[in-house]
Amino acid sequence: DAKTTQPTSMDCAEGRAANLPCNHSTISGNEYVYWYRQIHSQGPQYIIHGLKNNETNEMASLIITEDRKSSTLILPHATLRDTAVYYCIVLGGTYKYIFGTGTRLKVLA
Amino acid sequence: EAQVTQNPRYLITVTGKKLTVTCSQNMNHEYMSWYRQDPGLGLRQIYYSMNVEVTDKGDVPEGYKVSRKEKRNFPLILESPSPNQTSLYFCASSGPILLAKNIQYFGAGTRLSVL
């Protein structure tokens, strides 16, 4: 499974869009991009995933570049409750999740 | 409500005293897994199970045992705990890769301290 690279930390003003980038330059054709988040020390929570098309759900949007080497998770109107560590994971047809250290997002009032 | 339940949530024990952390899921998932999380290291997989009576080692299996006698339960056993097993532990489950889109559901975590 491909490795991912994320910034260590980011800040975002409350009410603004939070854009979290992820690089996965070694992604292969059958691998999906998944995003999870972990609020404080709670269990990680699934946010969204995609293969090559942009995806949107009630929590976030996922933008994947055309070459699929990078993606951006967008939280359209960040709130204080979105303060968390966000993990970008690339995964093919296995259950082998590899969690890196993620991006620590701090939403500022 | 669909959930993964771990018990206990907090546990303080002493070196060498056998303990079991239970994990149960009510989603009829085939796949279950245990992770540990340590500061600066992210989540690391300990053991996983593809189905009943099928288990395999993850990245950091030393010092741990698991069993999968029933589909819903996947206990983590520490036969002789040591201080380096002090950590935050998570259990997770997932349905079939294609149908469940490989989404893992995590328990709330068990914070273990071994003195």
mmCIF file of C-alpha atoms in Angstrom:
data_model
loop_
_atom_site.group_PDB
_atom_site.id
_atom_site.type_symbol
_atom_site.label_atom_id
_atom_site.label_comp_id
_atom_site.label_asym_id
_atom_site.label_seq_id
_atom_site.Cartn_x
_atom_site.Cartn_y
_atom_site.Cartn_z
ATOM 1 C CA ASP A 1 0.000 0.000 0.000
ATOM 2 C CA ALA A 2 1.199 3.497 -0.852
ATOM 3 C CA LYS A 3 2.626 5.771 1.804
ATOM 4 C CA THR A 4 1.190 9.186 2.457
ATOM 5 C CA THR A 5 2.690 12.498 3.496
ATOM 6 C CA GLN A 6 0.732 15.069 5.461
ATOM 7 C CA PRO A 7 1.687 18.318 7.178
ATOM 8 C CA THR A 8 2.222 17.899 10.885
ATOM 9 C CA SER A 9 -0.190 20.622 11.913
ATOM 10 C CA MET A 10 -2.527 23.298 10.599
ATOM 11 C CA ASP A 11 -4.696 26.042 12.019
ATOM 12 C CA CYS A 12 -8.025 27.198 10.663
ATOM 13 C CA ALA A 13 -10.384 29.969 11.738
ATOM 14 C CA GLU A 14 -13.794 28.885 12.885
ATOM 15 C CA GLY A 15 -16.354 29.148 10.095
ATOM 16 C CA ARG A 16 -13.750 29.049 7.363
ATOM 17 C CA ALA A 17 -12.964 26.113 5.123
ATOM 18 C CA ALA A 18 -10.233 23.797 6.330
ATOM 19 C CA ASN A 19 -8.184 22.322 3.490
ATOM 20 C CA LEU A 20 -6.018 19.401 4.519
ATOM 21 C CA PRO A 21 -3.546 18.163 1.905
ATOM 22 C CA CYS A 22 -2.135 14.701 1.440
ATOM 23 C CA ASN A 23 0.542 13.473 -0.922
ATOM 24 C CA HIS A 24 0.434 9.876 -2.126
ATOM 25 C CA SER A 25 2.715 9.894 -5.146
ATOM 26 C CA THR A 26 3.162 6.102 -5.219
ATOM 27 C CA ILE A 27 -0.535 5.290 -5.279
ATOM 28 C CA SER A 28 -1.494 2.502 -7.644
ATOM 29 C CA GLY A 29 -4.544 2.209 -9.847
ATOM 30 C CA ASN A 30 -6.724 0.134 -7.552
ATOM 31 C CA GLU A 31 -5.959 2.004 -4.341
ATOM 32 C CA TYR A 32 -8.464 4.270 -2.670
ATOM 33 C CA VAL A 33 -7.777 7.343 -0.559
ATOM 34 C CA TYR A 34 -9.426 7.264 2.873
ATOM 35 C CA TRP A 35 -9.678 9.966 5.487
ATOM 36 C CA TYR A 36 -10.244 9.398 9.175
ATOM 37 C CA ARG A 37 -10.043 11.710 12.113
ATOM 38 C CA GLN A 38 -9.320 11.211 15.782
ATOM 39 C CA ILE A 39 -10.697 13.671 18.271
ATOM 40 C CA HIS A 40 -8.505 13.795 21.347
ATOM 41 C CA SER A 41 -7.921 10.143 22.291
ATOM 42 C CA GLN A 42 -11.185 8.750 20.977
ATOM 43 C CA GLY A 43 -11.326 5.992 18.388
ATOM 44 C CA PRO A 44 -10.635 7.123 14.819
ATOM 45 C CA GLN A 45 -13.743 8.026 12.880
ATOM 46 C CA TYR A 46 -14.260 7.480 9.163
ATOM 47 C CA ILE A 47 -14.847 10.648 7.165
ATOM 48 C CA ILE A 48 -14.786 9.921 3.446
ATOM 49 C CA HIS A 49 -13.009 7.971 0.751
ATOM 50 C CA GLY A 50 -12.575 8.073 -3.022
ATOM 51 C CA LEU A 51 -10.819 6.490 -5.979
ATOM 52 C CA LYS A 52 -10.427 9.177 -8.609
ATOM 53 C CA ASN A 53 -13.563 11.256 -8.685
ATOM 54 C CA ASN A 54 -14.232 14.000 -6.200
ATOM 55 C CA GLU A 55 -16.505 12.931 -3.388
ATOM 56 C CA THR A 56 -18.767 14.784 -0.996
ATOM 57 C CA ASN A 57 -20.778 13.690 1.993
ATOM 58 C CA GLU A 58 -22.344 15.370 4.981
ATOM 59 C CA MET A 59 -19.012 15.711 6.738
ATOM 60 C CA ALA A 60 -16.551 16.764 4.065
ATOM 61 C CA SER A 61 -15.431 16.878 0.450
ATOM 62 C CA LEU A 62 -12.528 14.994 -1.034
ATOM 63 C CA ILE A 63 -10.680 16.382 -4.027
ATOM 64 C CA ILE A 64 -8.292 14.003 -5.783
ATOM 65 C CA THR A 65 -5.947 15.355 -8.437
ATOM 66 C CA GLU A 66 -6.195 13.973 -11.930
ATOM 67 C CA ASP A 67 -2.903 12.097 -11.621
ATOM 68 C CA ARG A 68 -4.102 10.822 -8.195
ATOM 69 C CA LYS A 69 -0.800 11.683 -6.574
ATOM 70 C CA SER A 70 -2.355 14.008 -4.071
ATOM 71 C CA SER A 71 -5.677 14.837 -2.492
ATOM 72 C CA THR A 72 -7.298 17.453 -0.285
ATOM 73 C CA LEU A 73 -9.877 16.976 2.400
ATOM 74 C CA ILE A 74 -12.139 19.977 2.736
ATOM 75 C CA LEU A 75 -14.198 20.754 5.807
ATOM 76 C CA PRO A 76 -16.362 23.549 4.374
ATOM 77 C CA HIS A 77 -17.214 25.418 7.568
ATOM 78 C CA ALA A 78 -14.873 24.317 10.311
ATOM 79 C CA THR A 79 -16.117 24.394 13.890
ATOM 80 C CA LEU A 80 -14.266 24.013 17.165
ATOM 81 C CA ARG A 81 -15.468 20.410 17.264
ATOM 82 C CA ASP A 82 -13.451 19.699 14.128
ATOM 83 C CA THR A 83 -10.229 20.120 16.085
ATOM 84 C CA ALA A 84 -8.638 16.691 15.709
ATOM 85 C CA VAL A 85 -5.868 14.680 14.097
ATOM 86 C CA TYR A 86 -6.727 13.843 10.488
ATOM 87 C CA TYR A 87 -5.299 10.754 8.847
ATOM 88 C CA CYS A 88 -4.958 10.192 5.106
ATOM 89 C CA ILE A 89 -4.653 6.504 4.227
ATOM 90 C CA VAL A 90 -4.198 4.812 0.883
ATOM 91 C CA LEU A 91 -5.577 1.313 0.652
ATOM 92 C CA GLY A 92 -6.160 -1.280 -2.000
ATOM 93 C CA GLY A 93 -7.977 -4.575 -1.748
ATOM 94 C CA THR A 94 -6.712 -5.390 1.731
ATOM 95 C CA TYR A 95 -7.596 -4.495 5.278
ATOM 96 C CA LYS A 96 -4.027 -3.363 5.967
ATOM 97 C CA TYR A 97 -4.541 0.162 7.215
ATOM 98 C CA ILE A 98 -1.325 2.067 7.809
ATOM 99 C CA PHE A 99 -1.876 5.077 10.006
ATOM 100 C CA GLY A 100 0.830 7.693 9.886
ATOM 101 C CA THR A 101 1.016 10.528 12.369
ATOM 102 C CA GLY A 102 -1.597 12.590 10.502
ATOM 103 C CA THR A 103 -2.263 16.336 10.532
ATOM 104 C CA ARG A 104 -3.213 17.994 13.776
ATOM 105 C CA LEU A 105 -5.899 20.519 12.861
ATOM 106 C CA LYS A 106 -6.654 23.245 15.340
ATOM 107 C CA VAL A 107 -9.772 25.305 14.720
ATOM 108 C CA LEU A 108 -9.422 28.733 16.278
ATOM 109 C CA ALA A 109 -12.304 30.749 17.683
ATOM 110 C CA GLU B 1 -26.853 1.311 17.305
ATOM 111 C CA ALA B 2 -23.902 -0.095 15.362
ATOM 112 C CA GLN B 3 -20.864 -0.081 17.571
ATOM 113 C CA VAL B 4 -17.615 -1.633 18.684
ATOM 114 C CA THR B 5 -17.435 -2.001 22.452
ATOM 115 C CA GLN B 6 -14.218 -2.358 24.384
ATOM 116 C CA ASN B 7 -13.860 -3.143 28.070
ATOM 117 C CA PRO B 8 -12.443 -1.961 30.311
ATOM 118 C CA ARG B 9 -11.900 1.643 29.242
ATOM 119 C CA TYR B 10 -9.150 2.146 31.797
ATOM 120 C CA LEU B 11 -6.940 -0.422 33.437
ATOM 121 C CA ILE B 12 -3.989 -0.197 35.788
ATOM 122 C CA THR B 13 -2.155 -3.425 36.467
ATOM 123 C CA VAL B 14 1.213 -4.725 37.588
ATOM 124 C CA THR B 15 3.927 -6.463 35.643
ATOM 125 C CA GLY B 16 3.213 -10.125 35.004
ATOM 126 C CA LYS B 17 -0.454 -10.190 35.945
ATOM 127 C CA LYS B 18 -2.424 -11.670 33.048
ATOM 128 C CA LEU B 19 -5.199 -9.522 31.653
ATOM 129 C CA THR B 20 -7.779 -9.576 28.897
ATOM 130 C CA VAL B 21 -9.281 -6.636 27.070
ATOM 131 C CA THR B 22 -12.569 -7.536 25.471
ATOM 132 C CA CYS B 23 -13.893 -6.290 22.147
ATOM 133 C CA SER B 24 -17.347 -6.912 20.771
ATOM 134 C CA GLN B 25 -19.091 -5.663 17.634
ATOM 135 C CA ASN B 26 -22.773 -5.859 16.731
ATOM 136 C CA MET B 27 -22.452 -5.339 12.970
ATOM 137 C CA ASN B 28 -21.821 -8.961 11.968
ATOM 138 C CA HIS B 29 -18.422 -7.930 10.626
ATOM 139 C CA GLU B 30 -15.953 -10.561 9.466
ATOM 140 C CA TYR B 31 -12.827 -8.502 9.989
ATOM 141 C CA MET B 32 -11.589 -7.358 13.393
ATOM 142 C CA SER B 33 -8.313 -5.842 14.460
ATOM 143 C CA TRP B 34 -6.372 -4.536 17.433
ATOM 144 C CA TYR B 35 -4.170 -1.445 17.397
ATOM 145 C CA ARG B 36 -2.018 0.278 19.938
ATOM 146 C CA GLN B 37 -1.318 3.987 19.916
ATOM 147 C CA ASP B 38 1.729 5.560 21.473
ATOM 148 C CA PRO B 39 2.766 9.228 21.422
ATOM 149 C CA GLY B 40 4.475 10.142 18.169
ATOM 150 C CA LEU B 41 3.978 6.705 16.637
ATOM 151 C CA GLY B 42 0.417 6.758 15.366
ATOM 152 C CA LEU B 43 -1.677 3.602 15.403
ATOM 153 C CA ARG B 44 0.112 0.297 14.946
ATOM 154 C CA GLN B 45 -1.647 -2.956 14.244
ATOM 155 C CA ILE B 46 -1.134 -5.770 16.770
ATOM 156 C CA TYR B 47 -3.288 -8.620 15.453
ATOM 157 C CA TYR B 48 -6.155 -8.999 13.067
ATOM 158 C CA SER B 49 -8.756 -11.598 12.218
ATOM 159 C CA MET B 50 -10.367 -12.191 8.848
ATOM 160 C CA ASN B 51 -13.090 -14.411 10.301
ATOM 161 C CA VAL B 52 -13.864 -16.906 13.067
ATOM 162 C CA GLU B 53 -10.806 -19.003 13.966
ATOM 163 C CA VAL B 54 -8.657 -17.024 11.501
ATOM 164 C CA THR B 55 -6.129 -14.681 13.080
ATOM 165 C CA ASP B 56 -2.794 -13.252 12.004
ATOM 166 C CA LYS B 57 -0.035 -11.030 13.290
ATOM 167 C CA GLY B 58 0.098 -7.365 12.566
ATOM 168 C CA ASP B 59 3.115 -5.140 12.927
ATOM 169 C CA VAL B 60 3.684 -5.371 16.684
ATOM 170 C CA PRO B 61 2.367 -8.752 17.926
ATOM 171 C CA GLU B 62 5.042 -9.534 20.520
ATOM 172 C CA GLY B 63 3.617 -10.007 24.004
ATOM 173 C CA TYR B 64 0.011 -10.295 22.858
ATOM 174 C CA LYS B 65 -2.424 -13.089 22.056
ATOM 175 C CA VAL B 66 -5.857 -13.025 20.483
ATOM 176 C CA SER B 67 -8.659 -15.458 19.815
ATOM 177 C CA ARG B 68 -11.702 -15.404 17.560
ATOM 178 C CA LYS B 69 -14.104 -18.101 18.689
ATOM 179 C CA GLU B 70 -17.191 -16.092 17.823
ATOM 180 C CA LYS B 71 -17.745 -13.614 15.055
ATOM 181 C CA ARG B 72 -18.696 -10.759 17.337
ATOM 182 C CA ASN B 73 -15.841 -11.065 19.880
ATOM 183 C CA PHE B 74 -12.109 -10.533 19.539
ATOM 184 C CA PRO B 75 -10.381 -10.386 22.936
ATOM 185 C CA LEU B 76 -6.807 -9.168 23.356
ATOM 186 C CA ILE B 77 -4.803 -11.135 25.902
ATOM 187 C CA LEU B 78 -1.648 -10.027 27.647
ATOM 188 C CA GLU B 79 -0.265 -13.157 29.316
ATOM 189 C CA SER B 80 2.519 -11.364 31.191
ATOM 190 C CA PRO B 81 2.176 -7.609 30.791
ATOM 191 C CA SER B 82 5.263 -5.431 30.922
ATOM 192 C CA PRO B 83 5.618 -1.651 31.312
ATOM 193 C CA ASN B 84 6.379 -1.235 27.584
ATOM 194 C CA GLN B 85 2.816 -2.372 26.898
ATOM 195 C CA THR B 86 1.487 0.722 28.592
ATOM 196 C CA SER B 87 -0.493 2.263 25.770
ATOM 197 C CA LEU B 88 -3.864 3.225 24.345
ATOM 198 C CA TYR B 89 -5.514 0.279 22.625
ATOM 199 C CA PHE B 90 -8.205 0.297 19.966
ATOM 200 C CA CYS B 91 -10.302 -2.476 18.537
ATOM 201 C CA ALA B 92 -11.797 -2.083 15.063
ATOM 202 C CA SER B 93 -14.078 -4.031 12.754
ATOM 203 C CA SER B 94 -15.067 -3.986 9.105
ATOM 204 C CA GLY B 95 -17.386 -5.870 6.814
ATOM 205 C CA PRO B 96 -16.412 -7.487 3.475
ATOM 206 C CA ILE B 97 -14.066 -5.231 1.539
ATOM 207 C CA LEU B 98 -16.333 -4.665 -1.438
ATOM 208 C CA LEU B 99 -19.653 -4.404 0.349
ATOM 209 C CA ALA B 100 -18.406 -2.438 3.333
ATOM 210 C CA LYS B 101 -16.086 -0.298 1.215
ATOM 211 C CA ASN B 102 -13.320 -1.230 3.645
ATOM 212 C CA ILE B 103 -14.502 1.213 6.275
ATOM 213 C CA GLN B 104 -13.263 0.408 9.747
ATOM 214 C CA TYR B 105 -15.273 1.158 12.857
ATOM 215 C CA PHE B 106 -13.305 1.762 16.012
ATOM 216 C CA GLY B 107 -14.039 1.257 19.656
ATOM 217 C CA ALA B 108 -13.619 4.030 22.213
ATOM 218 C CA GLY B 109 -10.258 2.756 23.355
ATOM 219 C CA THR B 110 -8.702 1.140 26.407
ATOM 220 C CA ARG B 111 -6.016 3.008 28.286
ATOM 221 C CA LEU B 112 -3.693 0.492 29.907
ATOM 222 C CA SER B 113 -0.977 1.253 32.424
ATOM 223 C CA VAL B 114 1.403 -1.506 33.477
ATOM 224 C CA LEU B 115 3.370 -0.684 36.608
#
